[in-house]
Amino acid sequence: CSAPRPAQAISGSTVPTDPHWLGPRRDARLSPRTGVVPFMALLLLQRRPVAGRVLLVTGPGCPGHGLCRSNVQEQTRRQVALLNATAQDLFSLYLKCQGEPFSSETDKLCNPGGVFFPAFRVNRTSERKEVMVAMYKLFAFLNASLGNITHDQEELNPTAKELLDRLHNTTKTTRGLISNLTCLLCKNYNVFQVDVSYGESSKGKSAFKKKQQGCQVLRKYVQVIAQAARILLPHLSPP
Amino acid sequence: MFSGWNWVAYGLYLFLNICSLEVSGGLVQSCGHIIPESPVLALGSNFTALCVLNESCLDFGNIYANQIIWKIKNRVVPKEQYHEINRTVSSVTFNDTSSLATPLTCNILADGQIEQNIYGITVTLGLPPEKPRNVSCIVHQVSKLTYPMTCTWNPGRRMFLDTHFRLKYKWPRDNFPDCVPKDVNNSCTITDVQFFVNLEVWVEAANALGKAESDPLVFDPIEIVKPLSPHNLSVNSGILPTVLKLSWENRISAAVMKLKFNIRYRIIGETNWMKVPPEDTASPRTSFSVQGLRPYTEYVFSIRCMKEDGVGYWSDWSEEKTGVTTEDKPSKGPPIWRIIDASRSPASWTVHLMWKALESFEANGVILQYEVTVRAKSSLTSPSEKYNVNTTNLTLKLPNGTYEMTVIAHNRVGASPPSILLIPTSNLKAPVKNIRTLPKDGKLWVGWTAPNSYVLKYVIEWCLLSNSSDCIIEWQNEPGNVQGTYLKGDIKPFKCYLITVYPLYADDQGSGQTVKAYLQQDRPSKGPTVQTKKVGKAEAVLTWNHLTVDEQNGFIRSYTIFYKTVDGNETAVTVDSSKTEYTLSSLTSDTLYTVRMMAYTDEGGRSGPDFTFTTQKFGKGEIEAIVVPVCLVFLLIVLLGVLFCFNKCDLIKKHIWPNVPDPSKSNIAKWSPQVPAKHNFSSKDQMYPKGGFTDVSVAEIEADDKKSFSEQDLKPFDLLKKEKSTSEGHSSGIGGSSCMSFPRQSVSDSDEGETTQNTSSTVQYSTVVLNGYRDQTPVQVFSRSESTQPLLVSEERSEDHAGGSDSTTQKQQYFKQNCGQDETNTDRLCFERAKQITPANEGDLVGFAQLQILGPSSQPLGLGMEKNTQEAALSDVLQTSTEGQSVRHETVEGNPLSVDEMPKSYLLQTVRQGGYTPQ
């Protein structure tokens, strides 16, 4: 991770507020590199946490029916496991790349209590459908948030290649996870619509605030993904 | 993208349009057009084009559709393909577009004759795309987080049109931008893929004639990953000398993919890899301990990985890393052997003990020294001697006996088991049998048949035979249960090796069996130099020396001798290789031959230098065969001659050494006219007690003619007498009357007695002594011969005849020679002898020579002779005598009469008147 830029928020600079900030995700067809679901991207236009209802199916039958194979469940588990396995490293690398005071004041600056994060109130005994829906909500939020964080880091730490790569990969994984969950919800549980909530946009915030928001989201992500992995394991393990 | 032909057609079309405008001068300008405009057609399909004329041209130029002519390039389309739809529209139909070419033009015959172009179009022909087949994808890991996916496919047939291929892929709910191949039409790479999501992939091919899609391929990209190989491989020595521990880093997260591994290793310097059993490395890991390695050996390791469940691809092998196991004590003792000096004395011998350095896998470390123990087996009380050496040989001078040699190798860790060699006094046990060699795979294999007894091990000893160097012995041990092995040394081709196999028993050694062998044979480097040992008339013995072992290059199987004459064909003779000499036979004498010789191995032969020789003109013994018989014949002749001489001694003697009566002892000296003619016949023996005379010359001197014999006439006679008396002093004084009277012989008065003894009979001659004898007053006297030879009847007759006819007394004097008592016809001898005399009496015997000339004309003696012949002869003699010949020697030859018919004697008489008439 290259030397981080000085946190402008600390210096007290003003964060520009542009309610029409679109960034690179203006195109409805999401770049594979960003891995952010287009619908979510639209939601990111909002500066506040927003709620929405995602229409999983737009036509008759489940989307990509031929792709919703029996291995999707295992793929979903592997994806969650992969995210869980890489979350801590991602967070550590993020902190490292943000420089001080994030490295030393992590607990204080990155306390996730101050940011929105979707509730993940399922456990091992929850119904599988409920778990799947909760997972969908969680990863829909994460996908959007990771997209924003990635975008912010591309501006703040454009030379932090590894961090950016990890952010990209994580974002892509969440996108793939959403694809698989969509497949599972549609095919197995006939769920065609899910209400989702997205986080607050960092658009217009200071660099410090962007960093802090990213740090808070990622820290929460580390905690939630571990929980999700634990919960999901018995539900998605092969019979 | 337009093809080249399309551009050409398009350019031509524009050119035609321009020309049409210019040439027509506006007459047919824009008078029509073709529908469709520049179509793209599928090869083999049918096609119809319409040429539509403008109405304005109808009125202006009287141009109608029935005047339209369709042309492809410059070729007119057959009218059968035309169809006049109405007066302004003409169509042309092609059932197969393969016959089409560009441009297709619509033309018209203006004024019925002038062809004017109305319009033209380009026609593009091609094929619609085929469905791409054999789509396959692979995800190459290029970094820890980067996984590009490359898909390949078969684009199908050539379509002659600009065809676009696109790799399409999508998730269940998401589509992604197409992957467009760059510069190729059969592969495309998606820069990054996401694992654990089913991906649908297909290939779309599209051109002007249509689209085609491959069958979709659905897979999770994690199933087609070729991961990066593990890196940072390290090799560490373990506690055990047979273990090395490998450690590495995987470049793919275990959360993404669990891996299994392959580990391979080899001893450095070798090429063959060994593999750790795959089941031992089938689980994810980052280290592994390789066991069962050789101590103190450097190994090379490499590792690769793939998805644990075996779905996907193996990574490439990692970079190689080396590691060395720790030392261990030597696993075995060094192989040991000995060379005993050939010049062993009865009391002691010199033993060169030698052993081989242990192989690295046996030494298990660095050998620091060898411990050699020598123990005499015969003397149990004598202590063993120990030597610590750093080399691999030891020379010992030992008393004659049986010894047990022990060699132990030491390294840092410990000592090897002992190697024991028994050196007996003599190798008496059974040797191996049937030792043989066989070149195989570039090595020399030696085989043998084991003896009946149990053999502990074998020692194979060999050396290179060369003229330029000594036979340096190399050797190797083989276990007792084998009956063949490859020689472990630098065995060179074309070199002769002397190989000996010794069986070693538990308590003794067998004698060695030896064989010569070549790893590879070649032609001899030179041929034998042949030369002749002996050359004869029809054969030649050739010799040569065997080629040296350095020149042979193989086993000399045979020699071939080629020989030829200068202009003859070459003849070849094959000779056994053991020979060094050969005899060429049936050669032509006195001929130059060229001979050369080739020596052959199994691989061919080489010729030596030419050698020439010339066969001899005569064979052995031929000269001897000629000379010896000639000599023998000569000797035989000589011998026969000698024998003849001995047998005819008396005869020879008579001729060669005639007994000339000593006149002094002649009775004539006592004889006087008064003495009766037959007086003293009885005293013959007294006078010549030892023999008679062999010949008697009679000189008939006619008293009446005395005067006619002047002194000059008698001079020769006197000269003869004088010469004899003066030169030899022993002349008989008879005046050379005898034809055999050699001067020396005739004067051998001293031998007179002997001679007379050998004479069986003598004839007494009467001699006329003209001069005084021994101081006597020379008076003309008659000396009567005291010859005891009986007078022949004819003599009596002659005498009678002579007495009866005075005319016969007129005979001239002459010598008459009787060469033998009973060889009246062998006058030739006398003649020859007379010839021998001739040189001595050359001057004196001219008349004698004349007689020789006259001889043939003389008549044979006989009855006739008594008549006319004698008269003629006498007349001749007389005629000759007048010329100075007083003495004649008449030879009678060629008498045709038989002996019986011949007169048996001659009449010897004096015809001088008044002279004495012998009886």
PDB file of N, CA and C in Angstrom, chain A residues 29 32 37 54 56 63-64 67 69 71-72 75 78-79 82 85 136 165-166 169 172-173 175-176 179-180 182, chain B residues 145 169-177 192-200 218 220 223 253 255-258:
ATOM      1  N   ARG A  29     -25.519  -0.939 -17.366  1.00  0.00           N
ATOM      2  CA  ARG A  29     -24.842  -2.244 -17.432  1.00  0.00           C
ATOM      3  C   ARG A  29     -23.555  -2.136 -16.629  1.00  0.00           C
ATOM      4  N   PRO A  32     -18.055  -5.160 -15.119  1.00  0.00           N
ATOM      5  CA  PRO A  32     -17.675  -6.342 -14.348  1.00  0.00           C
ATOM      6  C   PRO A  32     -16.630  -5.998 -13.314  1.00  0.00           C
ATOM      7  N   VAL A  37     -24.312  -4.146  -8.569  1.00  0.00           N
ATOM      8  CA  VAL A  37     -25.555  -4.407  -9.291  1.00  0.00           C
ATOM      9  C   VAL A  37     -26.142  -3.084  -9.775  1.00  0.00           C
ATOM     10  N   VAL A  54     -36.406  -4.890  -4.620  1.00  0.00           N
ATOM     11  CA  VAL A  54     -35.718  -5.411  -5.796  1.00  0.00           C
ATOM     12  C   VAL A  54     -36.597  -6.447  -6.450  1.00  0.00           C
ATOM     13  N   LEU A  56     -36.736  -9.382  -8.499  1.00  0.00           N
ATOM     14  CA  LEU A  56     -35.796 -10.406  -8.944  1.00  0.00           C
ATOM     15  C   LEU A  56     -36.147 -10.943 -10.326  1.00  0.00           C
ATOM     16  N   PRO A  63     -34.826 -16.144 -13.780  1.00  0.00           N
ATOM     17  CA  PRO A  63     -33.825 -15.702 -14.756  1.00  0.00           C
ATOM     18  C   PRO A  63     -32.703 -16.731 -14.890  1.00  0.00           C
ATOM     19  N   GLY A  64     -32.261 -16.891 -16.111  1.00  0.00           N
ATOM     20  CA  GLY A  64     -31.154 -17.812 -16.360  1.00  0.00           C
ATOM     21  C   GLY A  64     -31.415 -19.178 -15.791  1.00  0.00           C
ATOM     22  N   LEU A  67     -28.927 -21.767 -15.770  1.00  0.00           N
ATOM     23  CA  LEU A  67     -27.750 -21.595 -14.923  1.00  0.00           C
ATOM     24  C   LEU A  67     -28.023 -21.905 -13.448  1.00  0.00           C
ATOM     25  N   ARG A  69     -28.434 -24.186 -11.348  1.00  0.00           N
ATOM     26  CA  ARG A  69     -28.214 -25.620 -11.224  1.00  0.00           C
ATOM     27  C   ARG A  69     -28.119 -26.007  -9.757  1.00  0.00           C
ATOM     28  N   ASN A  71     -25.682 -26.904  -8.174  1.00  0.00           N
ATOM     29  CA  ASN A  71     -24.441 -26.526  -7.482  1.00  0.00           C
ATOM     30  C   ASN A  71     -24.496 -25.089  -6.964  1.00  0.00           C
ATOM     31  N   VAL A  72     -25.564 -24.379  -7.227  1.00  0.00           N
ATOM     32  CA  VAL A  72     -25.629 -22.977  -6.825  1.00  0.00           C
ATOM     33  C   VAL A  72     -25.575 -22.851  -5.311  1.00  0.00           C
ATOM     34  N   GLN A  75     -22.158 -23.219  -4.321  1.00  0.00           N
ATOM     35  CA  GLN A  75     -21.417 -22.036  -4.759  1.00  0.00           C
ATOM     36  C   GLN A  75     -21.673 -20.864  -3.803  1.00  0.00           C
ATOM     37  N   ARG A  78     -19.650 -21.365  -0.752  1.00  0.00           N
ATOM     38  CA  ARG A  78     -18.237 -21.098  -1.023  1.00  0.00           C
ATOM     39  C   ARG A  78     -17.992 -19.595  -1.156  1.00  0.00           C
ATOM     40  N   GLN A  79     -18.955 -18.918  -1.710  1.00  0.00           N
ATOM     41  CA  GLN A  79     -18.780 -17.473  -1.839  1.00  0.00           C
ATOM     42  C   GLN A  79     -18.771 -16.791  -0.469  1.00  0.00           C
ATOM     43  N   LEU A  82     -15.622 -17.568   1.129  1.00  0.00           N
ATOM     44  CA  LEU A  82     -14.530 -16.796   0.530  1.00  0.00           C
ATOM     45  C   LEU A  82     -14.537 -15.365   1.070  1.00  0.00           C
ATOM     46  N   ALA A  85     -13.326 -15.392   4.496  1.00  0.00           N
ATOM     47  CA  ALA A  85     -11.894 -15.665   4.588  1.00  0.00           C
ATOM     48  C   ALA A  85     -11.076 -14.446   4.219  1.00  0.00           C
ATOM     49  N   TYR A 136     -29.667 -12.018   1.132  1.00  0.00           N
ATOM     50  CA  TYR A 136     -29.798 -11.180  -0.055  1.00  0.00           C
ATOM     51  C   TYR A 136     -29.737  -9.705   0.333  1.00  0.00           C
ATOM     52  N   ASP A 165      -7.579  -4.018  -5.785  1.00  0.00           N
ATOM     53  CA  ASP A 165      -7.883  -5.351  -6.326  1.00  0.00           C
ATOM     54  C   ASP A 165      -8.764  -6.130  -5.357  1.00  0.00           C
ATOM     55  N   ARG A 166      -8.428  -6.034  -4.125  1.00  0.00           N
ATOM     56  CA  ARG A 166      -9.220  -6.786  -3.140  1.00  0.00           C
ATOM     57  C   ARG A 166     -10.642  -6.231  -3.063  1.00  0.00           C
ATOM     58  N   ASN A 169     -12.397  -7.460  -6.125  1.00  0.00           N
ATOM     59  CA  ASN A 169     -12.729  -8.877  -6.039  1.00  0.00           C
ATOM     60  C   ASN A 169     -13.869  -9.110  -5.050  1.00  0.00           C
ATOM     61  N   LYS A 172     -17.033  -7.990  -6.611  1.00  0.00           N
ATOM     62  CA  LYS A 172     -17.475  -8.951  -7.635  1.00  0.00           C
ATOM     63  C   LYS A 172     -18.040 -10.201  -6.984  1.00  0.00           C
ATOM     64  N   THR A 173     -17.427 -10.585  -5.906  1.00  0.00           N
ATOM     65  CA  THR A 173     -17.914 -11.790  -5.249  1.00  0.00           C
ATOM     66  C   THR A 173     -19.318 -11.571  -4.690  1.00  0.00           C
ATOM     67  N   ARG A 175     -21.388  -9.588  -5.858  1.00  0.00           N
ATOM     68  CA  ARG A 175     -22.301  -9.562  -7.004  1.00  0.00           C
ATOM     69  C   ARG A 175     -22.650 -10.968  -7.443  1.00  0.00           C
ATOM     70  N   GLY A 176     -21.656 -11.807  -7.496  1.00  0.00           N
ATOM     71  CA  GLY A 176     -21.917 -13.200  -7.849  1.00  0.00           C
ATOM     72  C   GLY A 176     -22.804 -13.867  -6.821  1.00  0.00           C
ATOM     73  N   SER A 179     -26.230 -12.916  -7.423  1.00  0.00           N
ATOM     74  CA  SER A 179     -26.753 -13.662  -8.570  1.00  0.00           C
ATOM     75  C   SER A 179     -27.195 -15.051  -8.129  1.00  0.00           C
ATOM     76  N   ASN A 180     -26.385 -15.672  -7.317  1.00  0.00           N
ATOM     77  CA  ASN A 180     -26.715 -17.021  -6.869  1.00  0.00           C
ATOM     78  C   ASN A 180     -27.936 -16.986  -5.939  1.00  0.00           C
ATOM     79  N   THR A 182     -30.288 -14.815  -5.890  1.00  0.00           N
ATOM     80  CA  THR A 182     -31.464 -14.562  -6.722  1.00  0.00           C
ATOM     81  C   THR A 182     -31.970 -15.864  -7.313  1.00  0.00           C
TER      82      THR A 182
ATOM     83  N   LEU B 145      -4.938 -12.641  -7.455  1.00  0.00           N
ATOM     84  CA  LEU B 145      -6.331 -12.243  -7.556  1.00  0.00           C
ATOM     85  C   LEU B 145      -6.801 -12.095  -8.992  1.00  0.00           C
ATOM     86  N   TYR B 169     -20.956 -14.283 -22.793  1.00  0.00           N
ATOM     87  CA  TYR B 169     -21.062 -15.000 -21.520  1.00  0.00           C
ATOM     88  C   TYR B 169     -21.996 -14.225 -20.608  1.00  0.00           C
ATOM     89  N   LYS B 170     -22.607 -14.959 -19.712  1.00  0.00           N
ATOM     90  CA  LYS B 170     -23.575 -14.301 -18.835  1.00  0.00           C
ATOM     91  C   LYS B 170     -23.765 -15.130 -17.573  1.00  0.00           C
ATOM     92  N   TRP B 171     -24.266 -14.442 -16.551  1.00  0.00           N
ATOM     93  CA  TRP B 171     -24.699 -15.089 -15.329  1.00  0.00           C
ATOM     94  C   TRP B 171     -26.197 -15.310 -15.407  1.00  0.00           C
ATOM     95  N   PRO B 172     -26.771 -15.894 -14.378  1.00  0.00           N
ATOM     96  CA  PRO B 172     -28.215 -16.118 -14.452  1.00  0.00           C
ATOM     97  C   PRO B 172     -28.990 -14.820 -14.638  1.00  0.00           C
ATOM     98  N   ARG B 173     -28.488 -13.766 -14.014  1.00  0.00           N
ATOM     99  CA  ARG B 173     -29.255 -12.535 -14.097  1.00  0.00           C
ATOM    100  C   ARG B 173     -28.498 -11.428 -14.796  1.00  0.00           C
ATOM    101  N   ASP B 174     -27.283 -11.658 -15.129  1.00  0.00           N
ATOM    102  CA  ASP B 174     -26.453 -10.590 -15.665  1.00  0.00           C
ATOM    103  C   ASP B 174     -25.825 -11.011 -16.985  1.00  0.00           C
ATOM    104  N   ASN B 175     -25.841 -10.072 -17.878  1.00  0.00           N
ATOM    105  CA  ASN B 175     -25.089 -10.244 -19.110  1.00  0.00           C
ATOM    106  C   ASN B 175     -23.852  -9.372 -19.047  1.00  0.00           C
ATOM    107  N   PHE B 176     -22.831  -9.825 -19.723  1.00  0.00           N
ATOM    108  CA  PHE B 176     -21.573  -9.087 -19.731  1.00  0.00           C
ATOM    109  C   PHE B 176     -21.240  -8.656 -21.146  1.00  0.00           C
ATOM    110  N   PRO B 177     -20.413  -7.667 -21.279  1.00  0.00           N
ATOM    111  CA  PRO B 177     -20.003  -7.263 -22.619  1.00  0.00           C
ATOM    112  C   PRO B 177     -19.327  -8.424 -23.344  1.00  0.00           C
ATOM    113  N   ASP B 192     -11.174 -11.087 -16.543  1.00  0.00           N
ATOM    114  CA  ASP B 192     -11.354 -11.537 -15.180  1.00  0.00           C
ATOM    115  C   ASP B 192     -12.685 -12.265 -15.070  1.00  0.00           C
ATOM    116  N   VAL B 193     -12.693 -13.290 -14.316  1.00  0.00           N
ATOM    117  CA  VAL B 193     -13.930 -14.044 -14.132  1.00  0.00           C
ATOM    118  C   VAL B 193     -14.186 -14.204 -12.638  1.00  0.00           C
ATOM    119  N   GLN B 194     -15.389 -14.500 -12.349  1.00  0.00           N
ATOM    120  CA  GLN B 194     -15.789 -14.676 -10.966  1.00  0.00           C
ATOM    121  C   GLN B 194     -16.076 -16.146 -10.703  1.00  0.00           C
ATOM    122  N   PHE B 195     -15.463 -16.628  -9.642  1.00  0.00           N
ATOM    123  CA  PHE B 195     -15.674 -18.025  -9.290  1.00  0.00           C
ATOM    124  C   PHE B 195     -17.005 -18.208  -8.583  1.00  0.00           C
ATOM    125  N   PHE B 196     -17.430 -19.390  -8.508  1.00  0.00           N
ATOM    126  CA  PHE B 196     -18.610 -19.860  -7.786  1.00  0.00           C
ATOM    127  C   PHE B 196     -19.910 -19.279  -8.323  1.00  0.00           C
ATOM    128  N   VAL B 197     -19.891 -18.895  -9.549  1.00  0.00           N
ATOM    129  CA  VAL B 197     -21.117 -18.494 -10.232  1.00  0.00           C
ATOM    130  C   VAL B 197     -21.121 -19.204 -11.575  1.00  0.00           C
ATOM    131  N   ASN B 198     -22.238 -19.853 -11.866  1.00  0.00           N
ATOM    132  CA  ASN B 198     -22.308 -20.542 -13.148  1.00  0.00           C
ATOM    133  C   ASN B 198     -22.297 -19.525 -14.281  1.00  0.00           C
ATOM    134  N   LEU B 199     -21.491 -19.813 -15.196  1.00  0.00           N
ATOM    135  CA  LEU B 199     -21.302 -18.896 -16.309  1.00  0.00           C
ATOM    136  C   LEU B 199     -21.703 -19.625 -17.590  1.00  0.00           C
ATOM    137  N   GLU B 200     -22.471 -18.928 -18.389  1.00  0.00           N
ATOM    138  CA  GLU B 200     -22.854 -19.487 -19.681  1.00  0.00           C
ATOM    139  C   GLU B 200     -22.024 -18.789 -20.750  1.00  0.00           C
ATOM    140  N   VAL B 218     -21.894 -24.136 -20.111  1.00  0.00           N
ATOM    141  CA  VAL B 218     -22.184 -23.648 -18.775  1.00  0.00           C
ATOM    142  C   VAL B 218     -21.214 -24.299 -17.797  1.00  0.00           C
ATOM    143  N   ASP B 220     -18.813 -23.417 -13.919  1.00  0.00           N
ATOM    144  CA  ASP B 220     -18.289 -22.531 -12.890  1.00  0.00           C
ATOM    145  C   ASP B 220     -16.808 -22.342 -13.201  1.00  0.00           C
ATOM    146  N   GLU B 223     -13.882 -24.448 -12.027  1.00  0.00           N
ATOM    147  CA  GLU B 223     -13.641 -25.826 -12.481  1.00  0.00           C
ATOM    148  C   GLU B 223     -12.620 -25.901 -13.610  1.00  0.00           C
ATOM    149  N   SER B 253      -5.779 -18.689  -2.846  1.00  0.00           N
ATOM    150  CA  SER B 253      -6.314 -18.798  -1.492  1.00  0.00           C
ATOM    151  C   SER B 253      -7.040 -20.125  -1.322  1.00  0.00           C
ATOM    152  N   ALA B 255      -9.474 -20.447   0.399  1.00  0.00           N
ATOM    153  CA  ALA B 255     -10.904 -20.152   0.367  1.00  0.00           C
ATOM    154  C   ALA B 255     -11.419 -20.225  -1.060  1.00  0.00           C
ATOM    155  N   VAL B 256     -10.573 -19.930  -1.992  1.00  0.00           N
ATOM    156  CA  VAL B 256     -10.967 -20.011  -3.398  1.00  0.00           C
ATOM    157  C   VAL B 256     -10.880 -21.441  -3.876  1.00  0.00           C
ATOM    158  N   MET B 257      -9.777 -22.049  -3.579  1.00  0.00           N
ATOM    159  CA  MET B 257      -9.543 -23.383  -4.134  1.00  0.00           C
ATOM    160  C   MET B 257      -8.643 -24.166  -3.190  1.00  0.00           C
ATOM    161  N   LYS B 258      -9.089 -25.329  -2.840  1.00  0.00           N
ATOM    162  CA  LYS B 258      -8.235 -26.232  -2.088  1.00  0.00           C
ATOM    163  C   LYS B 258      -7.402 -27.031  -3.085  1.00  0.00           C
TER     164      LYS B 258
END
